[in-house]
Structures are given as structure tokens and as C-alpha cells.
Coordinates of N, CA and C in Angstrom, one line a residue:
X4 N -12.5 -5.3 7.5 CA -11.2 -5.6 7.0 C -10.9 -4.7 5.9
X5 N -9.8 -4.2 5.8 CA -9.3 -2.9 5.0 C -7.9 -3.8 4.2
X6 N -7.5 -3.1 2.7 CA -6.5 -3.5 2.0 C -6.1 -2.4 1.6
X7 N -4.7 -2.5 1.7 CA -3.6 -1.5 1.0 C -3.1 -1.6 0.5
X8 N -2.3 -0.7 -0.6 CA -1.7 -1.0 -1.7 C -1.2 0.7 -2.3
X9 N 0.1 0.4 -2.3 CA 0.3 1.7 -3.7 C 0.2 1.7 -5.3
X10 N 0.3 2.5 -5.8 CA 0.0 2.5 -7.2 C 0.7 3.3 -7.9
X11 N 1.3 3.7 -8.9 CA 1.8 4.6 -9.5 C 0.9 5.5 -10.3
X12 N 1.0 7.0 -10.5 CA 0.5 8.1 -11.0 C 1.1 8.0 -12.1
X13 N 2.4 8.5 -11.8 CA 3.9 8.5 -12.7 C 4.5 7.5 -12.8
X14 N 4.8 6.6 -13.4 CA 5.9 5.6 -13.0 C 6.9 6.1 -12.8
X15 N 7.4 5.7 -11.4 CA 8.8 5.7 -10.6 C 8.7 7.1 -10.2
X16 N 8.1 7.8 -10.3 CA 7.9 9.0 -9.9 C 7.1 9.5 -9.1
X17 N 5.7 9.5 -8.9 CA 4.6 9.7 -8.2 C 3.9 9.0 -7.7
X18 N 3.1 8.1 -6.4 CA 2.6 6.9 -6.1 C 1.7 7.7 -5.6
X19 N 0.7 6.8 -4.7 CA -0.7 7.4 -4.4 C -0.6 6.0 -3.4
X20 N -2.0 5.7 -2.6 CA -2.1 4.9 -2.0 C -3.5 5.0 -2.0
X21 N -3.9 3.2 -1.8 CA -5.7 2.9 -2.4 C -5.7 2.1 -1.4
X22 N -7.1 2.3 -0.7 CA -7.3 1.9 0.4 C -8.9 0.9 0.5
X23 N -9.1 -0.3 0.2 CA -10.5 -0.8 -0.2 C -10.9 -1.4 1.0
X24 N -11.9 -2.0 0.7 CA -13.3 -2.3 1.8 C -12.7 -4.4 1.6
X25 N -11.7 -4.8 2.0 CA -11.6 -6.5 1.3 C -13.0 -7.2 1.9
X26 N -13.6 -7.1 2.0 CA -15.3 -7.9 2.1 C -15.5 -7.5 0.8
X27 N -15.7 -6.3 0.5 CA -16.5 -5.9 -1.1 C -15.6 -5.6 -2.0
X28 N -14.9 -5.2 -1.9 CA -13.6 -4.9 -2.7 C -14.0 -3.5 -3.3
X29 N -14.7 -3.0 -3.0 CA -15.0 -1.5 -3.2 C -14.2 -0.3 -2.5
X30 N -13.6 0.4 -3.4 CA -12.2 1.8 -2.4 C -13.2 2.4 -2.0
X31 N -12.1 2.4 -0.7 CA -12.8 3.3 0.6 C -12.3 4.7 0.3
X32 N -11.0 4.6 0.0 CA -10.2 5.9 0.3 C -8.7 5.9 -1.0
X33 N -8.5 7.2 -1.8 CA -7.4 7.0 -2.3 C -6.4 8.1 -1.8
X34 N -5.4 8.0 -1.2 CA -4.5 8.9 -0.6 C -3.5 9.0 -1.5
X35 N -3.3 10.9 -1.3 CA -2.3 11.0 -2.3 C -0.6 10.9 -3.0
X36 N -0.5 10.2 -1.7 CA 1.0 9.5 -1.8 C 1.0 8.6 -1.4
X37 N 2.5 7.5 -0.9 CA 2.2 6.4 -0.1 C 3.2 6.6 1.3
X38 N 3.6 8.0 2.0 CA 4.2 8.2 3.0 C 3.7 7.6 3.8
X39 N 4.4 7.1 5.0 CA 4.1 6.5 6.3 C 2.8 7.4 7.5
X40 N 3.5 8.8 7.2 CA 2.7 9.5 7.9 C 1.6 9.6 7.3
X41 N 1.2 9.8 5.9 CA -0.3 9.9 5.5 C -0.8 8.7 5.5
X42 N -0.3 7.3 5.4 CA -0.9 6.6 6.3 C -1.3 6.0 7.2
X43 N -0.7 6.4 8.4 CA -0.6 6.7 10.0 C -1.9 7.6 10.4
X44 N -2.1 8.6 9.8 CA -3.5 9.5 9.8 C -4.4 9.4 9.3
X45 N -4.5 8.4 8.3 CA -5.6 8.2 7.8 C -6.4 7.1 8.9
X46 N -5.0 6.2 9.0 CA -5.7 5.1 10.0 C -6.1 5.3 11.2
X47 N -5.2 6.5 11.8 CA -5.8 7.0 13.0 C -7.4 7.9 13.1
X48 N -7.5 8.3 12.1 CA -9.2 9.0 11.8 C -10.0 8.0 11.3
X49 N -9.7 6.4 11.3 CA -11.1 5.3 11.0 C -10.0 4.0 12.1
X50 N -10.5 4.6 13.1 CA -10.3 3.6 14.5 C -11.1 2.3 14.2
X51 N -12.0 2.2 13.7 CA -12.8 1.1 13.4 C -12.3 0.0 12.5
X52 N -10.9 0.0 12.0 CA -10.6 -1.3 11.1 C -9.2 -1.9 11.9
X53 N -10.2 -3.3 12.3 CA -9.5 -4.4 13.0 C -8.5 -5.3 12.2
X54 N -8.7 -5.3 10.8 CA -7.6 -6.0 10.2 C -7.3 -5.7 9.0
X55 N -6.1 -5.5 8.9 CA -5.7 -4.8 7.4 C -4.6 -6.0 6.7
X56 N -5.1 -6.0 5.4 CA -5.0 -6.6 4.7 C -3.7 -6.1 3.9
X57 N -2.2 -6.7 3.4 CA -1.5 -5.6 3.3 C -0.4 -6.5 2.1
X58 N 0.7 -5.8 1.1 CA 2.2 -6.5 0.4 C 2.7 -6.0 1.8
X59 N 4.3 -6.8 1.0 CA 4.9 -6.8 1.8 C 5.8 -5.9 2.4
X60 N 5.3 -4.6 2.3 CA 5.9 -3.1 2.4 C 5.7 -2.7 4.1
X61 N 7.4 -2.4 4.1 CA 7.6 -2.5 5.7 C 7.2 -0.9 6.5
X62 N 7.1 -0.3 5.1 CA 6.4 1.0 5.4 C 4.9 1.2 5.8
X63 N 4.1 0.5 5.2 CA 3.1 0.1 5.7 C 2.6 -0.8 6.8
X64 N 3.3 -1.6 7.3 CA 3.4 -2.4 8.5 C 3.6 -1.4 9.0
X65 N 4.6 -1.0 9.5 CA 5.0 0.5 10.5 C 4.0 1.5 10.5
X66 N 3.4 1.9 9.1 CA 2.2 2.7 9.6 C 0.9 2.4 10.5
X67 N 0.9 1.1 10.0 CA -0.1 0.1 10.7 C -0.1 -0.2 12.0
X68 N 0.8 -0.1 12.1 CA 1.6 -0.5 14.0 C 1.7 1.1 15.0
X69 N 2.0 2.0 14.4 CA 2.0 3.3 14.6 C 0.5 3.8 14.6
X70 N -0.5 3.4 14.3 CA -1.4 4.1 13.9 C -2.6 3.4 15.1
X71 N -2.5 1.6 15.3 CA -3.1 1.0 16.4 C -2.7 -0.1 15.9
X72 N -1.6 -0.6 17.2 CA -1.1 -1.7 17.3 C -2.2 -3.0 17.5
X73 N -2.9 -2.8 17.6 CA -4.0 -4.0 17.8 C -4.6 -4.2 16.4
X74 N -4.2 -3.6 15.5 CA -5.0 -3.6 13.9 C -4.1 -4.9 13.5
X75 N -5.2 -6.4 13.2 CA -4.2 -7.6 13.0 C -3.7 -7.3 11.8
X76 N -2.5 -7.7 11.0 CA -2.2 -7.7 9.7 C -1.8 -8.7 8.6
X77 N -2.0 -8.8 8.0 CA -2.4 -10.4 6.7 C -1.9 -9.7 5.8
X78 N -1.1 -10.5 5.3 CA -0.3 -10.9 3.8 C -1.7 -10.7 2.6
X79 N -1.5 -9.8 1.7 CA -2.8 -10.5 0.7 C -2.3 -11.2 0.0
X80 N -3.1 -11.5 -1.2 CA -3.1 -13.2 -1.8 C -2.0 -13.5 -2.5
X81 N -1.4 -12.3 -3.1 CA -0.5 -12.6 -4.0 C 0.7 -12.7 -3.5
X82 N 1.0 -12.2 -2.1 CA 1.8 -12.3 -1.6 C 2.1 -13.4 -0.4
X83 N 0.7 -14.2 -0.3 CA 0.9 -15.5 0.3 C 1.2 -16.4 -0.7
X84 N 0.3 -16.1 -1.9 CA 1.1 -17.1 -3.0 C 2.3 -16.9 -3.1
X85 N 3.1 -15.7 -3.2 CA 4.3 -15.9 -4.3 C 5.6 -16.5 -2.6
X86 N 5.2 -16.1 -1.6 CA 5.9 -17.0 -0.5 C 5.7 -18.5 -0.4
X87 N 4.3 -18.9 -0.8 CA 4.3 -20.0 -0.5 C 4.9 -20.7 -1.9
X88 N 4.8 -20.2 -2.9 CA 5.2 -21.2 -4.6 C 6.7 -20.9 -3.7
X89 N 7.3 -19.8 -3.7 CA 8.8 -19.4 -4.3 C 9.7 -19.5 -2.8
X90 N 9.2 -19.0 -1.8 CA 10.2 -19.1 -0.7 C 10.1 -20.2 -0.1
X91 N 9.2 -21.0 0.1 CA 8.8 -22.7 0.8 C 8.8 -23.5 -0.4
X92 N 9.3 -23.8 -1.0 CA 9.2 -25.0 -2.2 C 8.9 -26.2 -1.4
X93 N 9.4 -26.2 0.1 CA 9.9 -27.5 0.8 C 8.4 -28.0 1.0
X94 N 7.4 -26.9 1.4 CA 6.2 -27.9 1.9 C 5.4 -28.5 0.5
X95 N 4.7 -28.9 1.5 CA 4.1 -30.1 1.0 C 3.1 -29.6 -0.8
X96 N 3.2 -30.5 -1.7 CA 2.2 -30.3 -3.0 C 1.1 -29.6 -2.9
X97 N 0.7 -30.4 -1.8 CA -0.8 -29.8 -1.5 C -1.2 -28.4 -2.2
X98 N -0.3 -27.1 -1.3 CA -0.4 -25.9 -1.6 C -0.1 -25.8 -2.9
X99 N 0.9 -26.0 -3.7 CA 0.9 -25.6 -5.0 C -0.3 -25.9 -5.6
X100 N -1.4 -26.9 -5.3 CA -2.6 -27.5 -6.3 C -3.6 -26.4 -5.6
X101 N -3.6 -26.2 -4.4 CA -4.3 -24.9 -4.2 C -4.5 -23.4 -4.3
X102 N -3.4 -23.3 -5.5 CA -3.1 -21.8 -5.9 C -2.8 -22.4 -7.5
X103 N -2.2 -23.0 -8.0 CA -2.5 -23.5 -9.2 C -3.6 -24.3 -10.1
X104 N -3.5 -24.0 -11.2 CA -4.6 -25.0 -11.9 C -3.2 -26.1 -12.4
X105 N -4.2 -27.3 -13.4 CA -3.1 -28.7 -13.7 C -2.4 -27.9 -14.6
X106 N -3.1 -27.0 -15.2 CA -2.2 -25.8 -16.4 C -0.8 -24.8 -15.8
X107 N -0.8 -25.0 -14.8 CA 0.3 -24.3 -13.6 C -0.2 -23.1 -13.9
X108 N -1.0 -22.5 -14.2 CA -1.3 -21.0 -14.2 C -2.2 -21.1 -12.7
X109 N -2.3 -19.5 -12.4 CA -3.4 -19.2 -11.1 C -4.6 -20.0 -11.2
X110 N -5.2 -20.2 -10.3 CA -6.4 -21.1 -10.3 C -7.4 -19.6 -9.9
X111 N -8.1 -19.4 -11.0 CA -9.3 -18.2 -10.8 C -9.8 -18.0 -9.6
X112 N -10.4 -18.6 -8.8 CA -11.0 -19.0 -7.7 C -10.1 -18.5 -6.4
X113 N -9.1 -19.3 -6.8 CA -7.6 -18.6 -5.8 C -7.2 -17.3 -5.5
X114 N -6.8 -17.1 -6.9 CA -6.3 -15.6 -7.5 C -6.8 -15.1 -8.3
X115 N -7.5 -13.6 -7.9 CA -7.8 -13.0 -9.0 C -7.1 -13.0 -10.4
X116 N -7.6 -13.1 -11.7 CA -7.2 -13.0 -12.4 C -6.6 -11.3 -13.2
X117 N -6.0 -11.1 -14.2 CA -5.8 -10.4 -14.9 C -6.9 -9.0 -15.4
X118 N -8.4 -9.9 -15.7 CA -9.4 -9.0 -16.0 C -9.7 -8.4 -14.6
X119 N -10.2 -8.6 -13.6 CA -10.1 -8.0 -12.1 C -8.9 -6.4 -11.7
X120 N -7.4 -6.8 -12.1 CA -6.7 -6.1 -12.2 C -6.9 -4.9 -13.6
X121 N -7.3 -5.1 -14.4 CA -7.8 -4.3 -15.7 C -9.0 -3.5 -15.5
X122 N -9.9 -3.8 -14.7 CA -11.1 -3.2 -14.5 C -10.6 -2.7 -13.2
X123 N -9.8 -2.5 -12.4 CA -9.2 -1.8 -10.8 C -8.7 -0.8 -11.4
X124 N -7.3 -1.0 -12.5 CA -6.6 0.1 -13.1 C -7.1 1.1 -13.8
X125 N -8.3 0.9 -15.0 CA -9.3 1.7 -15.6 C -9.8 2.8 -15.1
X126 N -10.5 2.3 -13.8 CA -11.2 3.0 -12.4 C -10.5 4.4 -11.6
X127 N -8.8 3.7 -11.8 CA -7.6 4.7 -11.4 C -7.6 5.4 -12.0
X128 N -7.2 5.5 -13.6 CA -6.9 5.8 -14.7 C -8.1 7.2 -14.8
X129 N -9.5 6.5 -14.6 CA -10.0 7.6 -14.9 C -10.2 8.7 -13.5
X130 N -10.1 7.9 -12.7 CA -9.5 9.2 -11.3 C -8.6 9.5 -11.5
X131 N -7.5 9.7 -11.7 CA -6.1 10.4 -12.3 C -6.3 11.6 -12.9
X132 N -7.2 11.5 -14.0 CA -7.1 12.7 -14.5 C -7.9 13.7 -13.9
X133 N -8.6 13.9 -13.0 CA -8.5 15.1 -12.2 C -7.9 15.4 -10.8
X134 N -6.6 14.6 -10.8 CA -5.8 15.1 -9.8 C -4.6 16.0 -10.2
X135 N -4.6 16.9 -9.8 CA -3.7 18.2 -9.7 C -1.9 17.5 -9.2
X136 N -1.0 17.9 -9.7 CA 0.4 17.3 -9.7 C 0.5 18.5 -8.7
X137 N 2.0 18.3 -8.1 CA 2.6 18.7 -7.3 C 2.9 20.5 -7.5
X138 N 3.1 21.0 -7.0 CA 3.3 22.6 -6.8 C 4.6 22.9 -7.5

């Protein structure tokens, strides 16, 4: 199982795309933009990943579907949470107690917390600086 995601280099100006291992959470791959075609080729040279993990970016579905339509594709967490808090209110409690704690904040367990995202971005941070900008 593979996860996707873009990132910013530059804010609002330059993005990248990070590509991990979701069993280990270890990057597989960081590509240097987040175009459709660079990730259409990337996925086409690792035929071996059956299910990609993905937001809700319709450019990435399309790469995913373009690249091998049999690759299943899953919402990641934060984006099943914030559908199930914010666009379903209607169902049942249940779900809200399973993504929240009684403190209404994320339940750790659930959702990664904040420190998780601070040690992912660090890791970037220090890859960045030997990438070469645009021509």
C-alpha cells in the first residue's frame, strides 16, 4: 500500500510530491512536482502497488486511474475524518467518539498527531536544501 501527498517547496509556488510505504510510513519516493504526468510514470515504473492511499485531489485519482486502473484507492485519515465530522453530521455518534477524544480533540490512536507531522516536515526541510530550483 502506497500514500500520496503534495507538499510545498515554495509556498504557493513550487510543490513536490512524497510518495511513502503506508505499512511503515517510510518515503519511497519524492517527485519533483505534483503534475499528473509525473505521477502517471512514476506509477507506471512500480506496477506492484495494489492500493494507494490518497487526499482528495482529483489530479491524483486521474493519475492513479491512468497509470493502472485496478490500483484500489482509499481516502487517508484525515480526509475520512474531516468527511465523516463535517459532511455527514447526520450519522450516527458512534463515529465522532471514534476519531475524537471526550476533549473533542483527535484521539492519538486515530489520528496522527501534530508531533508525527513535525518530524515528516523536518525530514523535508532537510531534503530541500539540496534541491536545485527551476532553470
Amino acid at each position: 500500500m502506497a500514500g500520496i501527498d503534495e507538499f510545498a517547496l515554495l509556498r504557493g509556488q513550487r510543490y513536490a510530491t512524497i510518495i511513502i510505504d503506508a505499512d511503515t510510513g517510510q518515503s519511497v519516493e519524492v517527485l519533483p512536482d505534483h503534475k499528473r504526468a509525473t505521477v502517471t510514470t512514476w506509477l507506471r515504473e512500480h506496477p506492484g502497488i495494489r492500493l494507494m492511499c490518497r487526499d482528495g485531489s482529483g489530479g491524483f485519482a486521474r493519475a492513479t486511474t491512468d497509470a493502472n486502473p485496478g490500483i484500489v484507492q482509499v481516502g487517508d485519515r484525515w480526509q475520512c475524518a474531516m468527511r465523516r465530522l463535517f459532511v455527514s453530521p447526520t450519522q450516527s455518534g458512534r463515529i465522532r467518539k471514534e476519531i475524537l477524544g471526550s476533549d473533542g480533540l483527535p484521539n492519538p490512536e486515530t489520528v496522527r498527531g501534530p508531533q508525527h507531522a513535525r518530524k515528516v516536515t523536518a525530514g523535508l526541510r532537510h531534503w530541500r536544501r539540496g534541491v536545485v530550483g527551476p532553470a
